[in-house]
PDB file of C-alpha atoms in Angstrom:
ATOM      1  CA  UNK A   1      20.081   3.259 -38.385  1.00 50.00           C
ATOM      2  CA  UNK A   2      17.140   6.197 -38.169  1.00 57.00           C
ATOM      3  CA  UNK A   3      14.506   3.443 -37.522  1.00 58.00           C
ATOM      4  CA  UNK A   4      16.296   1.594 -34.954  1.00 61.00           C
ATOM      5  CA  UNK A   5      16.836   5.297 -33.320  1.00 59.00           C
ATOM      6  CA  UNK A   6      13.527   5.635 -33.407  1.00 55.00           C
ATOM      7  CA  UNK A   7      12.642   2.603 -31.342  1.00 54.00           C
ATOM      8  CA  UNK A   8      15.046   2.932 -29.009  1.00 59.00           C
ATOM      9  CA  UNK A   9      14.021   6.453 -28.024  1.00 59.00           C
ATOM     10  CA  UNK A  10      10.504   5.009 -28.051  1.00 57.00           C
ATOM     11  CA  UNK A  11      11.250   2.233 -25.705  1.00 51.00           C
ATOM     12  CA  UNK A  12      13.040   4.518 -23.483  1.00 55.00           C
ATOM     13  CA  UNK A  13      10.098   7.073 -23.212  1.00 49.00           C
ATOM     14  CA  UNK A  14       8.096   4.049 -22.787  1.00 47.00           C
ATOM     15  CA  UNK A  15       9.914   3.097 -19.767  1.00 47.00           C
ATOM     16  CA  UNK A  16      10.444   6.667 -18.760  1.00 46.00           C
ATOM     17  CA  UNK A  17       6.350   6.842 -18.280  1.00 51.00           C
ATOM     18  CA  UNK A  18       5.524   3.084 -16.676  1.00 49.00           C
ATOM     19  CA  UNK A  19       7.822   4.653 -14.064  1.00 48.00           C
ATOM     20  CA  UNK A  20       6.060   7.856 -13.519  1.00 43.00           C
ATOM     21  CA  UNK A  21       2.686   5.631 -13.321  1.00 46.00           C
ATOM     22  CA  UNK A  22       4.502   3.235 -10.997  1.00 44.00           C
ATOM     23  CA  UNK A  23       5.360   6.111  -8.761  1.00 41.00           C
ATOM     24  CA  UNK A  24       2.399   7.423  -8.547  1.00 39.00           C
ATOM     25  CA  UNK A  25       0.640   4.947  -7.804  1.00 42.00           C
ATOM     26  CA  UNK A  26       2.694   4.396  -4.672  1.00 40.00           C
ATOM     27  CA  UNK A  27       2.270   7.935  -3.851  1.00 39.00           C
ATOM     28  CA  UNK A  28      -2.244   7.679  -4.288  1.00 39.00           C
ATOM     29  CA  UNK A  29      -1.524   4.240  -2.253  1.00 55.00           C
ATOM     30  CA  UNK A  30      -0.353   5.993   1.057  1.00 65.00           C
ATOM     31  CA  UNK A  31      -2.672   6.515   3.642  1.00 78.00           C
ATOM     32  CA  UNK A  32      -4.142   9.854   3.715  1.00 82.00           C
ATOM     33  CA  UNK A  33      -4.855  10.469   7.196  1.00 90.00           C
ATOM     34  CA  UNK A  34      -4.100   8.691  10.508  1.00 94.00           C
ATOM     35  CA  UNK A  35      -7.234   7.224  11.859  1.00 95.00           C
ATOM     36  CA  UNK A  36      -7.736   6.492  15.893  1.00 96.00           C
ATOM     37  CA  UNK A  37      -7.145   3.254  16.993  1.00 97.00           C
ATOM     38  CA  UNK A  38      -9.655   3.014  19.895  1.00 96.00           C
ATOM     39  CA  UNK A  39     -10.978  -0.049  21.733  1.00 94.00           C
ATOM     40  CA  UNK A  40     -13.482  -1.571  19.133  1.00 96.00           C
ATOM     41  CA  UNK A  41     -10.501  -1.091  16.441  1.00 96.00           C
ATOM     42  CA  UNK A  42      -9.722  -4.173  16.889  1.00 95.00           C
ATOM     43  CA  UNK A  43     -12.614  -5.931  16.861  1.00 93.00           C
ATOM     44  CA  UNK A  44     -13.429  -4.170  13.969  1.00 92.00           C
ATOM     45  CA  UNK A  45     -10.498  -5.418  12.057  1.00 91.00           C
ATOM     46  CA  UNK A  46     -11.323  -8.508  12.736  1.00 88.00           C
ATOM     47  CA  UNK A  47     -14.631  -8.656  11.684  1.00 87.00           C
ATOM     48  CA  UNK A  48     -13.766  -6.441   8.433  1.00 82.00           C
ATOM     49  CA  UNK A  49     -14.671  -7.748   4.943  1.00 79.00           C
ATOM     50  CA  UNK A  50     -11.077  -6.719   3.983  1.00 75.00           C
ATOM     51  CA  UNK A  51      -9.711  -9.796   5.815  1.00 80.00           C
ATOM     52  CA  UNK A  52      -6.613 -11.035   5.717  1.00 93.00           C
ATOM     53  CA  UNK A  53      -4.416  -8.385   6.201  1.00 95.00           C
ATOM     54  CA  UNK A  54      -1.233  -8.052   8.003  1.00 97.00           C
ATOM     55  CA  UNK A  55      -1.115  -5.700  11.201  1.00 97.00           C
ATOM     56  CA  UNK A  56       1.856  -4.246  12.757  1.00 98.00           C
ATOM     57  CA  UNK A  57       1.774  -2.449  15.572  1.00 98.00           C
ATOM     58  CA  UNK A  58       4.701   0.125  16.136  1.00 97.00           C
ATOM     59  CA  UNK A  59       6.115   3.290  17.796  1.00 96.00           C
ATOM     60  CA  UNK A  60       8.145   6.144  16.946  1.00 95.00           C
ATOM     61  CA  UNK A  61      11.165   4.909  18.758  1.00 95.00           C
ATOM     62  CA  UNK A  62      11.303   1.160  17.388  1.00 95.00           C
ATOM     63  CA  UNK A  63      14.716   0.736  15.374  1.00 95.00           C
ATOM     64  CA  UNK A  64      13.359  -2.796  13.912  1.00 96.00           C
ATOM     65  CA  UNK A  65      10.159  -1.559  12.659  1.00 96.00           C
ATOM     66  CA  UNK A  66      10.795   0.419  10.135  1.00 96.00           C
ATOM     67  CA  UNK A  67      12.541  -2.980   8.282  1.00 97.00           C
ATOM     68  CA  UNK A  68       9.956  -5.116   9.334  1.00 97.00           C
ATOM     69  CA  UNK A  69       7.230  -2.838   7.600  1.00 97.00           C
ATOM     70  CA  UNK A  70       9.165  -2.241   4.456  1.00 96.00           C
ATOM     71  CA  UNK A  71       9.961  -6.198   4.399  1.00 96.00           C
ATOM     72  CA  UNK A  72       6.332  -7.249   4.981  1.00 97.00           C
ATOM     73  CA  UNK A  73       5.441  -4.443   2.679  1.00 96.00           C
ATOM     74  CA  UNK A  74       7.347  -6.021   0.046  1.00 96.00           C
ATOM     75  CA  UNK A  75       6.433  -9.423   0.473  1.00 95.00           C
ATOM     76  CA  UNK A  76       3.010  -8.189  -0.283  1.00 95.00           C
ATOM     77  CA  UNK A  77       3.714  -6.519  -3.295  1.00 94.00           C
ATOM     78  CA  UNK A  78       5.673  -9.334  -4.653  1.00 93.00           C
ATOM     79  CA  UNK A  79       3.171 -11.953  -3.739  1.00 93.00           C
ATOM     80  CA  UNK A  80       0.132  -9.916  -5.799  1.00 90.00           C
ATOM     81  CA  UNK A  81      -2.397 -10.376  -3.298  1.00 88.00           C
ATOM     82  CA  UNK A  82      -4.854  -8.440  -2.074  1.00 89.00           C
ATOM     83  CA  UNK A  83      -3.876  -8.338   1.373  1.00 93.00           C
ATOM     84  CA  UNK A  84      -3.998  -4.977   2.921  1.00 94.00           C
ATOM     85  CA  UNK A  85      -1.452  -3.842   5.523  1.00 96.00           C
ATOM     86  CA  UNK A  86      -2.165  -1.743   8.543  1.00 96.00           C
ATOM     87  CA  UNK A  87       0.192   0.006  10.582  1.00 97.00           C
ATOM     88  CA  UNK A  88      -0.386   1.111  14.313  1.00 97.00           C
ATOM     89  CA  UNK A  89       1.546   3.829  16.036  1.00 97.00           C
ATOM     90  CA  UNK A  90       1.208   3.286  19.729  1.00 97.00           C
ATOM     91  CA  UNK A  91       2.473   6.252  20.350  1.00 96.00           C
ATOM     92  CA  UNK A  92       1.634   8.264  17.447  1.00 93.00           C
ATOM     93  CA  UNK A  93      -1.429  10.494  18.868  1.00 91.00           C
ATOM     94  CA  UNK A  94      -0.813  14.469  18.049  1.00 91.00           C
ATOM     95  CA  UNK A  95       2.279  13.665  15.665  1.00 91.00           C
ATOM     96  CA  UNK A  96       0.285  13.502  12.331  1.00 89.00           C
ATOM     97  CA  UNK A  97       2.236  15.356  10.315  1.00 91.00           C
ATOM     98  CA  UNK A  98       5.343  13.461  11.260  1.00 92.00           C
ATOM     99  CA  UNK A  99       3.770   9.773  10.507  1.00 93.00           C
ATOM    100  CA  UNK A 100       2.392  11.188   7.077  1.00 93.00           C
ATOM    101  CA  UNK A 101       5.693  12.166   5.974  1.00 92.00           C
ATOM    102  CA  UNK A 102       7.358   9.475   7.022  1.00 93.00           C
ATOM    103  CA  UNK A 103       8.153   6.861   4.405  1.00 93.00           C
ATOM    104  CA  UNK A 104       7.962   4.092   6.468  1.00 90.00           C
ATOM    105  CA  UNK A 105       4.422   4.457   6.629  1.00 94.00           C
ATOM    106  CA  UNK A 106       3.598   5.121   3.027  1.00 93.00           C
ATOM    107  CA  UNK A 107       2.984   1.366   2.199  1.00 92.00           C
ATOM    108  CA  UNK A 108       0.467   1.008   4.469  1.00 95.00           C
ATOM    109  CA  UNK A 109      -3.163   0.760   3.106  1.00 94.00           C
ATOM    110  CA  UNK A 110      -4.319   1.691   6.725  1.00 95.00           C
ATOM    111  CA  UNK A 111      -2.570   4.145   9.280  1.00 96.00           C
ATOM    112  CA  UNK A 112      -3.571   4.040  12.849  1.00 97.00           C
ATOM    113  CA  UNK A 113      -2.738   6.045  16.273  1.00 96.00           C
ATOM    114  CA  UNK A 114      -3.602   4.744  19.417  1.00 96.00           C
ATOM    115  CA  UNK A 115      -6.505   6.438  20.483  1.00 96.00           C
ATOM    116  CA  UNK A 116      -6.660   5.434  24.843  1.00 94.00           C
ATOM    117  CA  UNK A 117      -4.895   4.242  27.583  1.00 95.00           C
ATOM    118  CA  UNK A 118      -1.945   2.029  25.788  1.00 95.00           C
ATOM    119  CA  UNK A 119      -2.088  -0.887  28.091  1.00 96.00           C
ATOM    120  CA  UNK A 120      -5.966  -1.549  27.810  1.00 96.00           C
ATOM    121  CA  UNK A 121      -5.393  -1.190  24.052  1.00 96.00           C
ATOM    122  CA  UNK A 122      -2.790  -3.770  23.824  1.00 97.00           C
ATOM    123  CA  UNK A 123      -4.527  -5.988  26.288  1.00 97.00           C
ATOM    124  CA  UNK A 124      -7.712  -5.951  24.127  1.00 96.00           C
ATOM    125  CA  UNK A 125      -5.545  -7.127  21.125  1.00 97.00           C
ATOM    126  CA  UNK A 126      -3.942  -9.957  22.798  1.00 97.00           C
ATOM    127  CA  UNK A 127      -3.829 -10.246  26.625  1.00 96.00           C
ATOM    128  CA  UNK A 128      -0.623 -11.805  26.410  1.00 95.00           C
ATOM    129  CA  UNK A 129       1.486  -8.649  24.338  1.00 96.00           C
ATOM    130  CA  UNK A 130       3.721  -6.640  26.589  1.00 91.00           C
ATOM    131  CA  UNK A 131       4.101  -3.964  24.571  1.00 92.00           C
ATOM    132  CA  UNK A 132       7.415  -5.482  22.366  1.00 96.00           C
ATOM    133  CA  UNK A 133       7.795  -3.669  18.854  1.00 96.00           C
ATOM    134  CA  UNK A 134       7.441  -4.547  16.253  1.00 98.00           C
ATOM    135  CA  UNK A 135       4.306  -6.832  17.367  1.00 98.00           C
ATOM    136  CA  UNK A 136       2.908  -8.315  13.887  1.00 98.00           C
ATOM    137  CA  UNK A 137      -0.518 -10.103  13.628  1.00 97.00           C
ATOM    138  CA  UNK A 138      -1.471 -12.004  10.758  1.00 96.00           C
ATOM    139  CA  UNK A 139      -5.280 -12.078  10.488  1.00 95.00           C
ATOM    140  CA  UNK A 140      -6.555 -14.925   8.227  1.00 93.00           C
ATOM    141  CA  UNK A 141      -9.566 -14.747   6.281  1.00 90.00           C
ATOM    142  CA  UNK A 142     -11.111 -16.988   8.942  1.00 88.00           C
ATOM    143  CA  UNK A 143      -9.921 -17.934  11.885  1.00 87.00           C
ATOM    144  CA  UNK A 144      -7.763 -16.257  14.604  1.00 91.00           C
ATOM    145  CA  UNK A 145      -5.526 -14.152  14.218  1.00 94.00           C
ATOM    146  CA  UNK A 146      -1.588 -15.195  14.691  1.00 96.00           C
ATOM    147  CA  UNK A 147       0.737 -13.117  16.325  1.00 98.00           C
ATOM    148  CA  UNK A 148       4.524 -12.650  16.301  1.00 97.00           C
ATOM    149  CA  UNK A 149       6.862 -10.411  18.347  1.00 97.00           C
ATOM    150  CA  UNK A 150       9.363  -9.061  15.556  1.00 96.00           C
ATOM    151  CA  UNK A 151       9.363  -9.877  12.377  1.00 96.00           C
ATOM    152  CA  UNK A 152       7.307 -13.735  11.031  1.00 97.00           C
ATOM    153  CA  UNK A 153       9.496 -15.689   9.726  1.00 97.00           C
ATOM    154  CA  UNK A 154      10.299 -15.602   6.276  1.00 95.00           C
ATOM    155  CA  UNK A 155       8.198 -18.905   5.367  1.00 95.00           C
ATOM    156  CA  UNK A 156       5.127 -17.946   7.558  1.00 96.00           C
ATOM    157  CA  UNK A 157       4.972 -14.795   5.798  1.00 96.00           C
ATOM    158  CA  UNK A 158       4.836 -16.524   2.270  1.00 94.00           C
ATOM    159  CA  UNK A 159       2.371 -18.968   3.523  1.00 94.00           C
ATOM    160  CA  UNK A 160       0.158 -16.176   4.347  1.00 95.00           C
ATOM    161  CA  UNK A 161       0.205 -14.510   1.471  1.00 93.00           C
ATOM    162  CA  UNK A 162      -0.287 -17.474  -0.759  1.00 88.00           C
ATOM    163  CA  UNK A 163      -3.789 -17.483  -2.048  1.00 74.00           C
TER     164      UNK A 163
END
């Protein structure tokens, strides 16, 4: 009986330690700062050696954006891929402290705020984009990005995340 009790206690302890490490890993993955998204940033992301990546353009008042960010982050985690998630907050300049405290941005590998004229920056990303959010860009390892207003269809996301 005491051997079984010892094993149960050991198992509980290991589960507790594993949970602590998992929560710490999530905290460490959160962006430490907010980067400026300027006129050359989109080009830099497209030429980044860390392609493929998912980029979500959001605003602080967007009602649908948090769910889309959370859903994409969860799908990326489930896929166990090395695909990175970047979030660009179009109206985030000057709100760095609030953005870093917002739990919806913690799963992002990179966090940006528009730095410059929003209309010109949107046009630079995609001339057809009219500013609706969430606006999601799936940037493949090679080739042109695919854009989605709102959440991309689940089958598109799964296909994108497949190695």
